């Protein structure tokens, strides 16, 4: 599988996704069954690899400012009840501030939050492909304690605290859940709240993972040590952390230069203009 499908007009991304799906299906069979294929044997031409890498750098990533816009819009949506408006907006703001994976976010319980220390403990994950079933995390590095010590983190923690005060429950109960107490599904959040907000605000359509990417970028641009970012994100390698940064928007590049050099850039430009005159 691979070359023939590529000639048929399918993208390599679609082919790889199809292979992943087939592997998940086959995983239900006995472990001693030898898979009839492997992604390692998938030969992708270098030109197509380059296109895939460029596409990966351009994946949607929501900034903190955009997250605030989105959550405020959701809180004003008439089509949702008060409970869902507050639940969806709080979850999205926390996702942007913490960089948690969707499954980790939706598996959080009251006793995972330490408001005094400004930390979130991650030791479970919600399997979104299996009805939100709560189980183990993605990998060993996913088990971690995330520190929300920046201004964005403190704002999200304060919003979460208010939400829990308005919707009290047992400390071992899920924070984000359905009316019956079942794990909340990402599809519910995005279809009922996020996608509608993105359309209204003129932002690109993306799921909750775009907030995780945005958080990774925010921490990196703020100058947080790479090893700390990797631990905060729960990445298994430094390569993955770098990939999450993606293509930095021009306005963020300009802001980074401004913070680093201040008005020295303007002074140099004025000197060059005077010399040219």
mmCIF file of C-alpha atoms in Angstrom:
data_model
loop_
_atom_site.group_PDB
_atom_site.id
_atom_site.type_symbol
_atom_site.label_atom_id
_atom_site.label_comp_id
_atom_site.label_asym_id
_atom_site.label_seq_id
_atom_site.Cartn_x
_atom_site.Cartn_y
_atom_site.Cartn_z
ATOM 1 C CA UNK A 1 0.000 0.000 0.000
ATOM 2 C CA UNK A 2 1.390 3.419 -0.868
ATOM 3 C CA UNK A 3 2.613 4.101 -4.412
ATOM 4 C CA UNK A 4 -0.515 2.790 -6.132
ATOM 5 C CA UNK A 5 -2.766 4.834 -3.841
ATOM 6 C CA UNK A 6 -0.571 7.916 -4.369
ATOM 7 C CA UNK A 7 -0.912 7.544 -8.136
ATOM 8 C CA UNK A 8 -4.680 7.396 -7.640
ATOM 9 C CA UNK A 9 -4.565 10.942 -6.306
ATOM 10 C CA UNK A 10 -4.579 10.310 -2.556
ATOM 11 C CA UNK A 11 -2.325 12.438 -0.364
ATOM 12 C CA UNK A 12 0.378 10.820 1.757
ATOM 13 C CA UNK A 13 -1.281 12.220 4.872
ATOM 14 C CA UNK A 14 -4.519 10.440 3.963
ATOM 15 C CA UNK A 15 -2.641 7.218 3.261
ATOM 16 C CA UNK A 16 -0.844 7.373 6.632
ATOM 17 C CA UNK A 17 -4.125 8.094 8.424
ATOM 18 C CA UNK A 18 -5.687 5.080 6.709
ATOM 19 C CA UNK A 19 -2.786 2.896 7.869
ATOM 20 C CA UNK A 20 -3.153 4.136 11.443
ATOM 21 C CA UNK A 21 -6.864 3.309 11.367
ATOM 22 C CA UNK A 22 -6.152 -0.189 10.040
ATOM 23 C CA UNK A 23 -3.570 -0.724 12.773
ATOM 24 C CA UNK A 24 -6.085 0.256 15.455
ATOM 25 C CA UNK A 25 -8.592 -2.226 14.011
ATOM 26 C CA UNK A 26 -6.016 -4.999 13.890
ATOM 27 C CA UNK A 27 -4.958 -4.256 17.465
ATOM 28 C CA UNK A 28 -8.229 -5.820 18.584
ATOM 29 C CA UNK A 29 -6.970 -9.206 17.397
ATOM 30 C CA UNK A 30 -4.558 -11.477 19.316
ATOM 31 C CA UNK A 31 -1.198 -9.890 20.068
ATOM 32 C CA UNK A 32 0.711 -12.748 18.455
ATOM 33 C CA UNK A 33 -0.859 -11.958 15.098
ATOM 34 C CA UNK A 34 1.737 -10.498 12.748
ATOM 35 C CA UNK A 35 0.418 -7.344 11.048
ATOM 36 C CA UNK A 36 0.293 -7.691 7.244
ATOM 37 C CA UNK A 37 1.856 -4.227 6.821
ATOM 38 C CA UNK A 38 3.966 -1.616 8.567
ATOM 39 C CA UNK A 39 4.191 2.167 8.254
ATOM 40 C CA UNK A 40 7.963 1.796 8.398
ATOM 41 C CA UNK A 41 7.828 0.195 4.959
ATOM 42 C CA UNK A 42 5.944 3.171 3.524
ATOM 43 C CA UNK A 43 8.301 4.848 1.056
ATOM 44 C CA UNK A 44 7.467 8.515 0.555
ATOM 45 C CA UNK A 45 9.328 10.542 -2.104
ATOM 46 C CA UNK A 46 11.479 13.341 -0.692
ATOM 47 C CA UNK A 47 9.471 16.036 -2.478
ATOM 48 C CA UNK A 48 6.253 14.766 -0.914
ATOM 49 C CA UNK A 49 7.953 14.551 2.497
ATOM 50 C CA UNK A 50 8.915 18.207 2.153
ATOM 51 C CA UNK A 51 5.327 19.163 1.322
ATOM 52 C CA UNK A 52 4.081 17.242 4.368
ATOM 53 C CA UNK A 53 6.623 18.965 6.615
ATOM 54 C CA UNK A 54 5.633 22.393 5.287
ATOM 55 C CA UNK A 55 1.975 21.505 5.855
ATOM 56 C CA UNK A 56 2.762 20.450 9.421
ATOM 57 C CA UNK A 57 4.393 23.831 10.139
ATOM 58 C CA UNK A 58 1.247 25.582 8.950
ATOM 59 C CA UNK A 59 -1.171 23.693 11.201
ATOM 60 C CA UNK A 60 -3.648 25.934 13.003
ATOM 61 C CA UNK A 61 -2.412 27.274 16.322
ATOM 62 C CA UNK A 62 -4.551 29.565 18.473
ATOM 63 C CA UNK A 63 -2.843 32.280 20.505
ATOM 64 C CA UNK A 64 -3.913 33.250 24.008
ATOM 65 C CA UNK A 65 -5.585 36.405 22.685
ATOM 66 C CA UNK A 66 -7.592 34.312 20.237
ATOM 67 C CA UNK A 67 -8.519 31.866 22.989
ATOM 68 C CA UNK A 68 -9.910 34.730 25.058
ATOM 69 C CA UNK A 69 -11.902 35.958 22.047
ATOM 70 C CA UNK A 70 -13.295 32.487 21.446
ATOM 71 C CA UNK A 71 -14.278 31.865 25.066
ATOM 72 C CA UNK A 72 -15.947 35.246 25.384
ATOM 73 C CA UNK A 73 -17.956 34.583 22.237
ATOM 74 C CA UNK A 74 -19.057 31.164 23.511
ATOM 75 C CA UNK A 75 -20.162 32.747 26.784
ATOM 76 C CA UNK A 76 -22.455 35.040 24.798
ATOM 77 C CA UNK A 77 -24.025 32.346 22.587
ATOM 78 C CA UNK A 78 -27.784 32.185 22.947
ATOM 79 C CA UNK A 79 -28.068 28.651 21.601
ATOM 80 C CA UNK A 80 -26.343 27.141 24.637
ATOM 81 C CA UNK A 81 -27.594 26.886 28.202
ATOM 82 C CA UNK A 82 -25.709 28.647 30.981
ATOM 83 C CA UNK A 83 -24.051 25.426 32.148
ATOM 84 C CA UNK A 84 -22.696 24.456 28.739
ATOM 85 C CA UNK A 85 -21.548 27.995 27.958
ATOM 86 C CA UNK A 86 -19.491 28.124 31.148
ATOM 87 C CA UNK A 87 -18.233 24.564 30.791
ATOM 88 C CA UNK A 88 -17.060 24.910 27.181
ATOM 89 C CA UNK A 89 -15.489 28.349 27.655
ATOM 90 C CA UNK A 90 -13.681 27.267 30.830
ATOM 91 C CA UNK A 91 -12.339 24.111 29.180
ATOM 92 C CA UNK A 92 -11.050 26.029 26.155
ATOM 93 C CA UNK A 93 -9.390 28.729 28.245
ATOM 94 C CA UNK A 94 -7.721 26.074 30.406
ATOM 95 C CA UNK A 95 -6.572 24.193 27.297
ATOM 96 C CA UNK A 96 -4.917 27.346 25.968
ATOM 97 C CA UNK A 97 -3.247 28.161 29.280
ATOM 98 C CA UNK A 98 -2.020 24.657 30.142
ATOM 99 C CA UNK A 99 -1.287 22.969 26.812
ATOM 100 C CA UNK A 100 -3.019 19.792 27.964
ATOM 101 C CA UNK A 101 -4.010 17.224 25.397
ATOM 102 C CA UNK A 102 -7.745 16.969 24.779
ATOM 103 C CA UNK A 103 -7.971 13.595 26.516
ATOM 104 C CA UNK A 104 -6.017 14.872 29.522
ATOM 105 C CA UNK A 105 -8.160 17.990 29.798
ATOM 106 C CA UNK A 106 -11.428 16.061 29.701
ATOM 107 C CA UNK A 107 -10.189 13.518 32.271
ATOM 108 C CA UNK A 108 -9.424 16.131 34.940
ATOM 109 C CA UNK A 109 -11.011 15.708 38.354
ATOM 110 C CA UNK A 110 -11.375 18.170 41.197
ATOM 111 C CA UNK A 111 -8.541 16.647 43.205
ATOM 112 C CA UNK A 112 -6.137 17.087 40.269
ATOM 113 C CA UNK A 113 -6.197 20.851 40.775
ATOM 114 C CA UNK A 114 -4.064 22.660 43.354
ATOM 115 C CA UNK A 115 -5.105 26.309 43.273
ATOM 116 C CA UNK A 116 -2.635 27.324 45.971
ATOM 117 C CA UNK A 117 0.327 25.909 44.052
ATOM 118 C CA UNK A 118 -1.164 26.796 40.640
ATOM 119 C CA UNK A 119 -0.672 23.260 39.365
ATOM 120 C CA UNK A 120 -2.620 20.584 37.507
ATOM 121 C CA UNK A 121 -1.831 16.904 37.979
ATOM 122 C CA UNK A 122 -2.098 14.735 34.867
ATOM 123 C CA UNK A 123 -2.386 11.027 35.605
ATOM 124 C CA UNK A 124 -5.338 9.916 33.448
ATOM 125 C CA UNK A 125 -6.686 10.474 29.957
ATOM 126 C CA UNK A 126 -10.087 10.267 28.293
ATOM 127 C CA UNK A 127 -10.118 7.957 25.266
ATOM 128 C CA UNK A 128 -12.090 10.047 22.787
ATOM 129 C CA UNK A 129 -12.334 7.128 20.353
ATOM 130 C CA UNK A 130 -13.993 4.958 22.990
ATOM 131 C CA UNK A 131 -16.812 7.079 24.369
ATOM 132 C CA UNK A 132 -14.467 9.125 26.556
ATOM 133 C CA UNK A 133 -13.491 6.143 28.722
ATOM 134 C CA UNK A 134 -11.045 7.212 31.426
ATOM 135 C CA UNK A 135 -7.782 5.301 31.364
ATOM 136 C CA UNK A 136 -3.995 5.624 31.283
ATOM 137 C CA UNK A 137 -2.130 8.504 29.691
ATOM 138 C CA UNK A 138 -0.577 8.416 26.234
ATOM 139 C CA UNK A 139 2.957 7.600 27.389
ATOM 140 C CA UNK A 140 5.232 7.770 30.421
ATOM 141 C CA UNK A 141 6.127 11.441 29.879
ATOM 142 C CA UNK A 142 2.423 12.354 29.821
ATOM 143 C CA UNK A 143 2.248 11.672 33.570
ATOM 144 C CA UNK A 144 3.243 15.051 34.955
ATOM 145 C CA UNK A 145 2.328 18.103 37.010
ATOM 146 C CA UNK A 146 1.756 21.233 34.930
ATOM 147 C CA UNK A 147 2.612 24.572 36.532
ATOM 148 C CA UNK A 148 0.471 27.540 35.513
ATOM 149 C CA UNK A 149 2.623 30.381 36.791
ATOM 150 C CA UNK A 150 2.304 32.948 34.004
ATOM 151 C CA UNK A 151 -0.431 35.574 33.707
ATOM 152 C CA UNK A 152 -2.415 33.389 31.308
ATOM 153 C CA UNK A 153 -2.225 30.429 33.635
ATOM 154 C CA UNK A 154 -3.368 32.451 36.628
ATOM 155 C CA UNK A 155 -6.307 33.816 34.654
ATOM 156 C CA UNK A 156 -7.361 30.326 33.565
ATOM 157 C CA UNK A 157 -7.034 28.967 37.109
ATOM 158 C CA UNK A 158 -9.181 31.792 38.433
ATOM 159 C CA UNK A 159 -11.836 31.044 35.819
ATOM 160 C CA UNK A 160 -11.685 27.352 36.722
ATOM 161 C CA UNK A 161 -12.039 28.162 40.411
ATOM 162 C CA UNK A 162 -15.141 30.237 39.710
ATOM 163 C CA UNK A 163 -16.572 27.453 37.570
ATOM 164 C CA UNK A 164 -16.080 24.849 40.310
ATOM 165 C CA UNK A 165 -17.655 27.163 42.881
ATOM 166 C CA UNK A 166 -20.692 27.574 40.639
ATOM 167 C CA UNK A 167 -20.849 23.825 39.880
ATOM 168 C CA UNK A 168 -19.649 22.049 43.040
ATOM 169 C CA UNK A 169 -19.192 18.283 43.140
ATOM 170 C CA UNK A 170 -17.130 15.506 44.749
ATOM 171 C CA UNK A 171 -13.380 15.997 44.549
ATOM 172 C CA UNK A 172 -13.001 12.737 42.632
ATOM 173 C CA UNK A 173 -15.661 13.642 40.050
ATOM 174 C CA UNK A 174 -14.885 14.788 36.521
ATOM 175 C CA UNK A 175 -14.721 18.556 36.140
ATOM 176 C CA UNK A 176 -16.019 18.533 32.566
ATOM 177 C CA UNK A 177 -18.841 16.056 32.089
ATOM 178 C CA UNK A 178 -22.222 15.468 30.487
ATOM 179 C CA UNK A 179 -25.520 15.964 32.310
ATOM 180 C CA UNK A 180 -25.368 12.315 33.392
ATOM 181 C CA UNK A 181 -21.827 12.632 34.698
ATOM 182 C CA UNK A 182 -20.193 10.829 31.776
ATOM 183 C CA UNK A 183 -16.928 12.146 30.292
ATOM 184 C CA UNK A 184 -17.433 15.127 28.014
ATOM 185 C CA UNK A 185 -16.488 14.468 24.382
ATOM 186 C CA UNK A 186 -14.406 16.781 22.229
ATOM 187 C CA UNK A 187 -16.918 16.380 19.383
ATOM 188 C CA UNK A 188 -19.596 17.839 21.641
ATOM 189 C CA UNK A 189 -17.476 20.848 22.611
ATOM 190 C CA UNK A 190 -16.363 21.665 19.072
ATOM 191 C CA UNK A 191 -19.695 21.079 17.328
ATOM 192 C CA UNK A 192 -21.840 22.910 19.873
ATOM 193 C CA UNK A 193 -19.431 25.697 20.766
ATOM 194 C CA UNK A 194 -15.961 25.981 19.231
ATOM 195 C CA UNK A 195 -16.771 25.669 15.513
ATOM 196 C CA UNK A 196 -19.624 28.171 15.773
ATOM 197 C CA UNK A 197 -17.382 30.647 17.578
ATOM 198 C CA UNK A 198 -14.577 30.250 15.019
ATOM 199 C CA UNK A 199 -16.964 30.864 12.145
ATOM 200 C CA UNK A 200 -18.414 33.954 13.809
ATOM 201 C CA UNK A 201 -14.923 35.357 14.536
ATOM 202 C CA UNK A 202 -13.549 34.541 11.093
ATOM 203 C CA UNK A 203 -10.886 32.172 12.426
ATOM 204 C CA UNK A 204 -9.686 28.970 10.783
ATOM 205 C CA UNK A 205 -11.540 25.792 11.727
ATOM 206 C CA UNK A 206 -9.610 23.567 14.131
ATOM 207 C CA UNK A 207 -10.120 21.366 17.172
ATOM 208 C CA UNK A 208 -8.926 21.661 20.753
ATOM 209 C CA UNK A 209 -5.406 20.582 19.792
ATOM 210 C CA UNK A 210 -4.826 23.999 18.225
ATOM 211 C CA UNK A 211 -4.841 25.508 21.734
ATOM 212 C CA UNK A 212 -2.134 23.045 22.808
ATOM 213 C CA UNK A 213 0.039 24.157 19.901
ATOM 214 C CA UNK A 214 -0.560 27.787 20.776
ATOM 215 C CA UNK A 215 0.477 27.206 24.371
ATOM 216 C CA UNK A 216 3.705 25.506 23.294
ATOM 217 C CA UNK A 217 4.523 28.489 21.053
ATOM 218 C CA UNK A 218 3.668 31.037 23.756
ATOM 219 C CA UNK A 219 6.000 29.411 26.271
ATOM 220 C CA UNK A 220 8.804 29.155 23.724
ATOM 221 C CA UNK A 221 8.502 32.800 22.671
ATOM 222 C CA UNK A 222 8.455 33.790 26.339
ATOM 223 C CA UNK A 223 11.915 32.249 26.698
ATOM 224 C CA UNK A 224 11.012 29.237 28.857
ATOM 225 C CA UNK A 225 13.838 26.672 28.884
ATOM 226 C CA UNK A 226 13.129 23.929 26.262
ATOM 227 C CA UNK A 227 13.481 21.138 28.829
ATOM 228 C CA UNK A 228 10.800 22.761 30.979
ATOM 229 C CA UNK A 229 8.459 23.188 28.001
ATOM 230 C CA UNK A 230 8.956 19.543 27.064
ATOM 231 C CA UNK A 231 8.016 18.445 30.577
ATOM 232 C CA UNK A 232 5.053 20.820 30.756
ATOM 233 C CA UNK A 233 3.735 19.546 27.412
ATOM 234 C CA UNK A 234 4.406 15.903 28.212
ATOM 235 C CA UNK A 235 6.391 15.397 25.016
ATOM 236 C CA UNK A 236 8.552 12.319 24.638
ATOM 237 C CA UNK A 237 11.275 14.168 22.719
ATOM 238 C CA UNK A 238 12.712 17.626 22.100
ATOM 239 C CA UNK A 239 11.949 17.143 18.400
ATOM 240 C CA UNK A 240 8.223 16.982 19.090
ATOM 241 C CA UNK A 241 8.390 20.168 21.164
ATOM 242 C CA UNK A 242 10.116 21.991 18.300
ATOM 243 C CA UNK A 243 7.553 20.730 15.791
ATOM 244 C CA UNK A 244 4.733 22.163 17.890
ATOM 245 C CA UNK A 245 6.085 25.680 17.492
ATOM 246 C CA UNK A 246 5.172 25.629 13.808
ATOM 247 C CA UNK A 247 5.391 28.694 11.598
ATOM 248 C CA UNK A 248 5.495 31.809 13.794
ATOM 249 C CA UNK A 249 3.147 34.598 12.575
ATOM 250 C CA UNK A 250 4.868 37.849 11.427
ATOM 251 C CA UNK A 251 3.307 39.833 14.264
ATOM 252 C CA UNK A 252 4.832 37.479 16.823
ATOM 253 C CA UNK A 253 8.212 37.713 15.094
ATOM 254 C CA UNK A 254 8.033 41.520 15.213
ATOM 255 C CA UNK A 255 7.023 41.397 18.876
ATOM 256 C CA UNK A 256 9.965 39.142 19.716
ATOM 257 C CA UNK A 257 12.404 41.537 18.045
ATOM 258 C CA UNK A 258 10.818 44.496 19.808
ATOM 259 C CA UNK A 259 11.154 42.842 23.223
ATOM 260 C CA UNK A 260 14.764 41.906 22.534
ATOM 261 C CA UNK A 261 16.037 45.152 21.012
ATOM 262 C CA UNK A 262 13.487 47.753 22.106
ATOM 263 C CA UNK A 263 13.699 51.058 20.280
ATOM 264 C CA UNK A 264 17.199 50.354 18.992
ATOM 265 C CA UNK A 265 15.684 49.083 15.740
ATOM 266 C CA UNK A 266 13.826 52.358 15.250
ATOM 267 C CA UNK A 267 16.969 54.383 16.028
ATOM 268 C CA UNK A 268 18.995 52.435 13.449
ATOM 269 C CA UNK A 269 16.272 52.876 10.839
ATOM 270 C CA UNK A 270 16.209 56.641 11.496
ATOM 271 C CA UNK A 271 19.998 56.811 11.152
ATOM 272 C CA UNK A 272 19.854 54.943 7.835
ATOM 273 C CA UNK A 273 17.099 57.238 6.560
ATOM 274 C CA UNK A 274 19.074 60.347 7.564
ATOM 275 C CA UNK A 275 22.195 59.007 5.868
ATOM 276 C CA UNK A 276 20.236 58.265 2.685
ATOM 277 C CA UNK A 277 18.791 61.776 2.694
#
